[in-house]
Amino acid sequence: MYKILFILVFIGHISLAQTTIKDSITSYPVSYATISFGNGNGLFADDEGQFIFTEKLYPDIDSLFISALGFEDLHIATNNLPKQLLMHPEAHQLDAVIIANKIDRKFKVEKLKPYLDDDYYKCWLPTIESEIAVYFPKSTTKDQKLTHVLFPIALESKDWTKRKRSNSEKKKFSTLFKVKFYSNNNGKPGNVLTNETIVFRATEKDGDAYNLPVDEYDIYIPDDGFFVSLQVLGYTNKEGKLLPNKKYKEIVSKSGGVVKIPTNFRPLLPFTDEIESKNTFIKRVFINGNNWVKFDKGNHFKSSLLDKNLFNYGIGLTYKTYKDE
């Protein structure tokens, strides 16, 4: 009886602490907004713009920094955090892109294959704090429209000795990812090419790569190329609803202190050494004013992938190359 009462009281406290982020004009929820704490910590709103923040969970945080594609950034104090926050649409022009010709045009479908690998030791372990972006140059002067993006994923087996076998039993997961497209700003990701919030849910049933259709977003490849980025939001339930996810696992060290280890999420992201140029960039998303850094040796971070000369996440593309009229 006491356990049931405690659970009901706990649920009551959680419901009171829930905050919803909405568009100030339309009152629609702002899905998957990023809530940063300014010190490297943070969380995400779900598809309904809802998140949970309490002083019991985060006693040392006095303000939040909230950002979302197409909206002005929002700073808010955590003291007496309201149940509803309004974000104002951002009044700025997207980078210049080719305007689609509504007349039917002849085109050729071209593909850039993804680089697949099931070797655990050649994979990036996704964490909530990191976003990975890969640069793609434009290879022709003709108009090109992006139609699909193929994200390589590595599936783990419950039996380690069978993890590369197609008939092995794969570890189950249901993970939500956010995808963005950036312009090329002097060799680094610049402004976004679309303000649409694009997410997808990957499971072990998707095979070695997730094929994301993007034709509806009318993304035409700029002359100086563009970037595709991937960011894990966390695990979901069976219906695809984003679950509360911890950024860190707390482990007690031999000395008795608590060590924070970033929480990794399946699936693993295989890296490759088959691309000559170094096209992959990373950044930490929960720091205000974060910067993109090329995934390369000597850039103030260490990685076993770099030690193996694995510099790139091998995303694949499908696009339409239009014939000159």
Coordinates of C-alpha atoms in Angstrom, one line a residue:
M1 CA 0.0 0.0 0.0
Y2 CA 2.8 2.4 0.9
K3 CA 4.6 1.6 -2.3
I4 CA 1.5 2.4 -4.4
L5 CA 1.1 5.6 -2.5
F6 CA 4.7 6.6 -3.1
I7 CA 4.4 5.9 -6.8
L8 CA 1.3 8.0 -7.1
V9 CA 2.9 10.9 -5.2
F10 CA 6.0 10.6 -7.4
I11 CA 4.0 10.7 -10.6
G12 CA 2.1 13.7 -9.3
H13 CA 5.4 15.6 -8.8
I14 CA 6.6 14.6 -12.2
S15 CA 3.4 15.8 -13.9
L16 CA 3.7 19.2 -12.2
A17 CA 7.3 19.5 -13.4
Q18 CA 6.5 18.9 -17.0
T19 CA 7.0 21.8 -19.3
T20 CA 5.7 22.2 -22.9
I21 CA 7.4 24.3 -25.6
K22 CA 5.2 25.9 -28.2
D23 CA 5.3 28.1 -31.2
S24 CA 4.3 31.7 -30.1
I25 CA 2.3 32.2 -33.3
T26 CA 0.7 28.9 -34.1
S27 CA 0.6 27.4 -30.6
Y28 CA 1.9 24.1 -32.1
P29 CA 4.4 22.2 -30.1
V30 CA 8.1 22.7 -30.9
S31 CA 9.2 19.1 -31.3
Y32 CA 12.6 17.8 -30.2
A33 CA 14.0 21.2 -29.0
T34 CA 17.4 21.1 -27.4
I35 CA 17.5 22.2 -23.7
S36 CA 21.0 23.0 -22.7
F37 CA 22.2 23.8 -19.2
G38 CA 25.2 25.8 -20.4
N39 CA 27.8 23.5 -18.7
G40 CA 27.8 20.6 -21.1
N41 CA 24.6 19.0 -19.9
G42 CA 21.2 18.9 -21.4
L43 CA 18.1 17.0 -22.6
F44 CA 15.6 17.1 -25.4
A45 CA 11.9 17.8 -25.7
D46 CA 9.8 15.0 -27.2
D47 CA 7.5 15.1 -30.3
E48 CA 4.9 17.1 -28.3
G49 CA 7.5 19.7 -27.1
Q50 CA 7.4 18.3 -23.6
F51 CA 10.3 17.9 -21.2
I52 CA 10.8 17.3 -17.5
F53 CA 13.1 19.5 -15.4
T54 CA 13.1 19.5 -11.6
E55 CA 15.4 21.0 -9.0
K56 CA 15.7 17.6 -7.4
L57 CA 17.1 16.2 -10.6
Y58 CA 19.3 19.2 -11.4
P59 CA 19.9 21.1 -8.1
D60 CA 22.8 23.2 -9.4
I61 CA 21.2 24.6 -12.5
D62 CA 19.6 28.1 -12.4
S63 CA 19.0 28.7 -16.1
L64 CA 18.2 26.9 -19.4
F65 CA 19.2 27.6 -22.9
I66 CA 16.6 26.4 -25.4
S67 CA 17.2 26.1 -29.2
A68 CA 15.2 24.7 -32.1
L69 CA 15.4 24.9 -35.9
G70 CA 13.5 27.9 -37.2
F71 CA 13.2 29.6 -33.8
E72 CA 15.0 32.3 -31.9
D73 CA 17.0 31.0 -28.9
L74 CA 15.4 31.2 -25.5
H75 CA 17.0 31.8 -22.1
I76 CA 14.9 31.0 -19.1
A77 CA 15.5 30.9 -15.3
T78 CA 14.7 27.6 -13.7
N79 CA 13.2 29.3 -10.6
N80 CA 9.4 28.9 -10.9
L81 CA 9.7 27.3 -14.4
P82 CA 6.3 27.7 -16.1
K83 CA 4.3 24.8 -17.6
Q84 CA 4.4 26.4 -21.0
L85 CA 7.3 28.2 -22.9
L86 CA 6.8 30.1 -26.1
M87 CA 9.4 30.3 -28.8
H88 CA 9.4 33.0 -31.5
P89 CA 9.9 32.0 -35.2
E90 CA 13.2 33.2 -36.5
A91 CA 13.0 35.9 -39.1
H92 CA 16.0 35.1 -41.3
Q93 CA 16.5 33.9 -44.8
L94 CA 17.7 30.3 -45.4
D95 CA 20.9 30.1 -47.5
A96 CA 20.3 30.6 -51.2
V97 CA 19.4 27.3 -52.8
I98 CA 18.2 26.4 -56.3
I99 CA 14.5 26.9 -56.7
A100 CA 12.8 23.8 -58.0
N101 CA 11.4 24.0 -61.5
K102 CA 7.8 22.8 -61.3
I103 CA 7.9 21.6 -64.9
D104 CA 8.7 18.0 -65.3
R105 CA 12.4 17.6 -66.1
K106 CA 14.4 14.6 -67.2
F107 CA 16.9 13.4 -64.7
K108 CA 19.3 10.6 -64.0
V109 CA 19.3 8.8 -60.6
E110 CA 22.8 8.6 -59.1
K111 CA 23.9 6.9 -56.0
L112 CA 26.9 7.2 -53.6
K113 CA 27.2 4.0 -51.7
P114 CA 27.4 3.9 -47.9
Y115 CA 30.4 2.3 -46.2
L116 CA 29.2 -0.7 -44.1
D117 CA 31.2 -2.5 -41.4
D118 CA 30.1 -4.7 -38.5
D119 CA 33.4 -4.5 -36.6
Y120 CA 32.7 -3.1 -33.2
Y121 CA 36.2 -1.7 -32.9
K122 CA 35.7 0.4 -36.0
C123 CA 32.5 2.1 -34.8
W124 CA 31.6 5.4 -33.2
L125 CA 29.6 4.9 -30.0
P126 CA 26.8 7.5 -30.2
T127 CA 26.2 9.7 -27.2
I128 CA 23.5 12.4 -26.7
E129 CA 26.1 15.1 -26.4
S130 CA 27.6 14.8 -29.9
E131 CA 26.5 15.6 -33.4
I132 CA 28.4 14.2 -36.4
A133 CA 28.4 16.0 -39.8
V134 CA 29.8 14.7 -43.1
Y135 CA 30.7 17.0 -46.1
F136 CA 29.7 16.1 -49.7
P137 CA 31.0 18.2 -52.6
K138 CA 28.9 18.8 -55.7
S139 CA 30.4 16.9 -58.6
T140 CA 28.7 18.6 -61.5
T141 CA 27.4 22.0 -62.7
K142 CA 24.0 20.5 -63.3
D143 CA 21.1 20.8 -60.9
Q144 CA 21.0 18.0 -58.3
K145 CA 18.2 17.2 -55.8
L146 CA 18.8 15.0 -52.8
T147 CA 16.2 12.1 -52.5
H148 CA 17.6 9.6 -50.0
V149 CA 20.3 9.5 -47.3
L150 CA 21.6 6.1 -46.2
F151 CA 23.0 6.0 -42.7
P152 CA 25.3 3.0 -42.0
I153 CA 24.6 1.2 -38.7
A154 CA 26.3 -1.8 -37.1
L155 CA 24.2 -4.4 -35.5
E156 CA 25.5 -6.2 -32.3
S157 CA 24.7 -9.9 -31.7
K158 CA 23.7 -11.3 -28.3
D159 CA 26.4 -13.9 -29.0
W160 CA 29.7 -12.1 -29.5
T161 CA 31.1 -14.9 -31.7
K162 CA 28.2 -14.6 -34.1
R163 CA 27.9 -10.8 -34.3
K164 CA 28.9 -10.7 -38.0
R165 CA 26.6 -13.5 -39.1
S166 CA 23.4 -12.7 -40.8
N167 CA 21.5 -15.5 -38.9
S168 CA 22.7 -14.4 -35.4
E169 CA 20.2 -13.0 -32.9
K170 CA 20.6 -9.2 -32.9
K171 CA 20.4 -7.1 -29.7
K172 CA 17.2 -5.2 -29.8
F173 CA 17.1 -1.3 -29.8
S174 CA 14.8 1.5 -30.8
T175 CA 16.7 4.7 -31.1
L176 CA 15.6 8.2 -32.3
F177 CA 17.9 10.3 -34.4
K178 CA 17.7 13.9 -35.6
V179 CA 19.0 14.8 -39.1
K180 CA 20.1 18.3 -40.3
F181 CA 21.5 19.6 -43.6
Y182 CA 24.0 22.5 -43.5
S183 CA 25.6 24.8 -46.1
N184 CA 29.4 24.9 -46.5
N185 CA 30.9 27.7 -44.6
N186 CA 34.6 27.8 -45.5
G187 CA 34.9 24.1 -45.1
K188 CA 32.7 23.7 -42.0
P189 CA 29.0 23.3 -41.5
G190 CA 27.3 26.7 -41.8
N191 CA 23.6 27.6 -41.8
V192 CA 20.8 25.0 -42.1
L193 CA 19.4 24.3 -45.6
T194 CA 15.9 23.5 -44.3
N195 CA 14.1 24.4 -41.1
E196 CA 12.1 21.2 -41.1
T197 CA 12.6 19.0 -38.0
I198 CA 13.7 15.7 -39.5
V199 CA 13.9 12.6 -37.2
F200 CA 13.8 8.9 -37.8
R201 CA 13.7 5.8 -35.6
A202 CA 16.1 3.0 -36.2
T203 CA 15.8 -0.6 -34.9
E204 CA 17.7 -3.8 -35.3
K205 CA 15.3 -4.7 -38.1
D206 CA 16.6 -2.0 -40.4
G207 CA 19.6 -4.0 -41.4
D208 CA 23.1 -2.5 -42.1
A209 CA 21.8 1.0 -43.1
Y210 CA 18.8 3.1 -42.5
N211 CA 17.4 4.6 -45.8
L212 CA 15.9 8.0 -45.1
P213 CA 13.7 9.5 -47.8
V214 CA 14.2 13.3 -48.1
D215 CA 12.7 14.1 -51.5
E216 CA 9.8 16.1 -50.0
Y217 CA 12.2 18.6 -48.4
D218 CA 13.4 19.9 -51.8
I219 CA 17.0 20.0 -50.9
Y220 CA 19.1 21.1 -53.9
I221 CA 22.8 20.7 -53.6
P222 CA 24.6 24.0 -53.5
D223 CA 27.6 24.6 -55.8
D224 CA 30.1 24.5 -52.9
G225 CA 28.6 21.3 -51.5
F226 CA 26.8 20.6 -48.2
F227 CA 26.8 18.7 -44.9
V228 CA 24.6 15.9 -43.6
S229 CA 24.5 15.6 -39.8
L230 CA 23.3 12.9 -37.4
Q231 CA 22.5 13.3 -33.7
V232 CA 21.1 10.7 -31.3
L233 CA 18.1 11.9 -29.2
G234 CA 17.8 8.7 -27.2
Y235 CA 15.9 5.4 -26.9
T236 CA 12.2 5.2 -27.6
N237 CA 9.3 2.9 -26.6
K238 CA 7.7 0.5 -29.0
E239 CA 5.5 3.3 -30.4
G240 CA 8.5 5.5 -31.1
K241 CA 7.9 7.9 -28.2
L242 CA 11.2 9.4 -27.0
L243 CA 12.0 8.2 -23.5
P244 CA 13.9 10.2 -20.8
N245 CA 17.5 9.3 -21.3
K246 CA 20.5 9.9 -19.0
K247 CA 23.5 11.6 -20.6
Y248 CA 25.9 10.0 -18.1
K249 CA 26.3 6.8 -16.2
E250 CA 27.7 7.4 -12.7
I251 CA 30.3 4.8 -11.7
V252 CA 32.0 4.6 -8.3
S253 CA 35.8 4.6 -8.7
K254 CA 38.3 2.6 -6.5
S255 CA 39.0 5.7 -4.5
G256 CA 35.3 6.1 -3.7
G257 CA 34.6 9.0 -6.0
V258 CA 31.9 9.2 -8.6
V259 CA 33.0 9.1 -12.2
K260 CA 30.6 10.2 -15.0
I261 CA 30.8 8.1 -18.2
P262 CA 28.9 9.2 -21.3
T263 CA 26.0 7.0 -22.0
N264 CA 26.3 5.2 -25.3
F265 CA 23.3 4.3 -27.5
R266 CA 22.8 1.5 -30.0
P267 CA 23.2 1.2 -33.0
L268 CA 26.9 1.8 -33.5
L269 CA 28.0 4.0 -36.4
P270 CA 30.8 2.4 -38.5
F271 CA 33.7 4.5 -39.6
T272 CA 35.8 3.9 -42.7
D273 CA 39.4 4.4 -44.0
E274 CA 38.2 4.0 -47.7
I275 CA 37.7 7.8 -48.1
E276 CA 40.8 9.7 -48.9
S277 CA 39.7 13.2 -47.7
K278 CA 38.7 13.9 -44.1
N279 CA 35.1 14.9 -44.4
T280 CA 33.7 14.3 -40.9
F281 CA 33.1 17.0 -38.3
I282 CA 31.8 16.7 -34.7
K283 CA 30.5 19.1 -32.0
R284 CA 29.1 19.0 -28.5
V285 CA 25.5 20.1 -28.7
F286 CA 24.8 21.0 -25.1
I287 CA 27.3 23.9 -24.9
N288 CA 26.1 27.4 -25.9
G289 CA 28.4 28.7 -28.7
N290 CA 29.7 25.2 -29.5
N291 CA 31.9 24.9 -32.6
W292 CA 32.4 22.3 -35.2
V293 CA 35.8 20.5 -35.2
K294 CA 37.2 18.3 -37.9
F295 CA 37.5 14.7 -36.8
D296 CA 41.2 14.5 -37.1
K297 CA 44.3 14.0 -35.0
G298 CA 45.6 16.9 -33.0
N299 CA 42.2 18.6 -32.6
H300 CA 42.2 18.5 -28.8
F301 CA 40.4 15.1 -28.4
K302 CA 41.4 11.5 -28.5
S303 CA 39.7 8.6 -30.2
S304 CA 40.6 4.9 -30.9
L305 CA 39.2 5.5 -34.4
L306 CA 41.8 8.1 -35.2
D307 CA 44.5 5.7 -33.9
K308 CA 43.3 3.3 -36.6
N309 CA 43.2 6.0 -39.3
L310 CA 39.4 5.8 -39.4
F311 CA 38.5 9.5 -40.1
N312 CA 35.0 9.3 -41.8
Y313 CA 31.5 8.2 -41.1
G314 CA 30.5 6.7 -44.5
I315 CA 27.1 8.1 -45.3
G316 CA 25.5 7.2 -48.7
L317 CA 23.3 9.4 -50.9
T318 CA 20.8 9.1 -53.7
Y319 CA 20.0 12.1 -55.8
K320 CA 18.6 13.2 -59.1
T321 CA 20.9 14.9 -61.6
Y322 CA 18.7 16.9 -64.0
K323 CA 19.5 17.1 -67.7
D324 CA 20.1 20.6 -69.2
E325 CA 17.0 21.9 -71.0

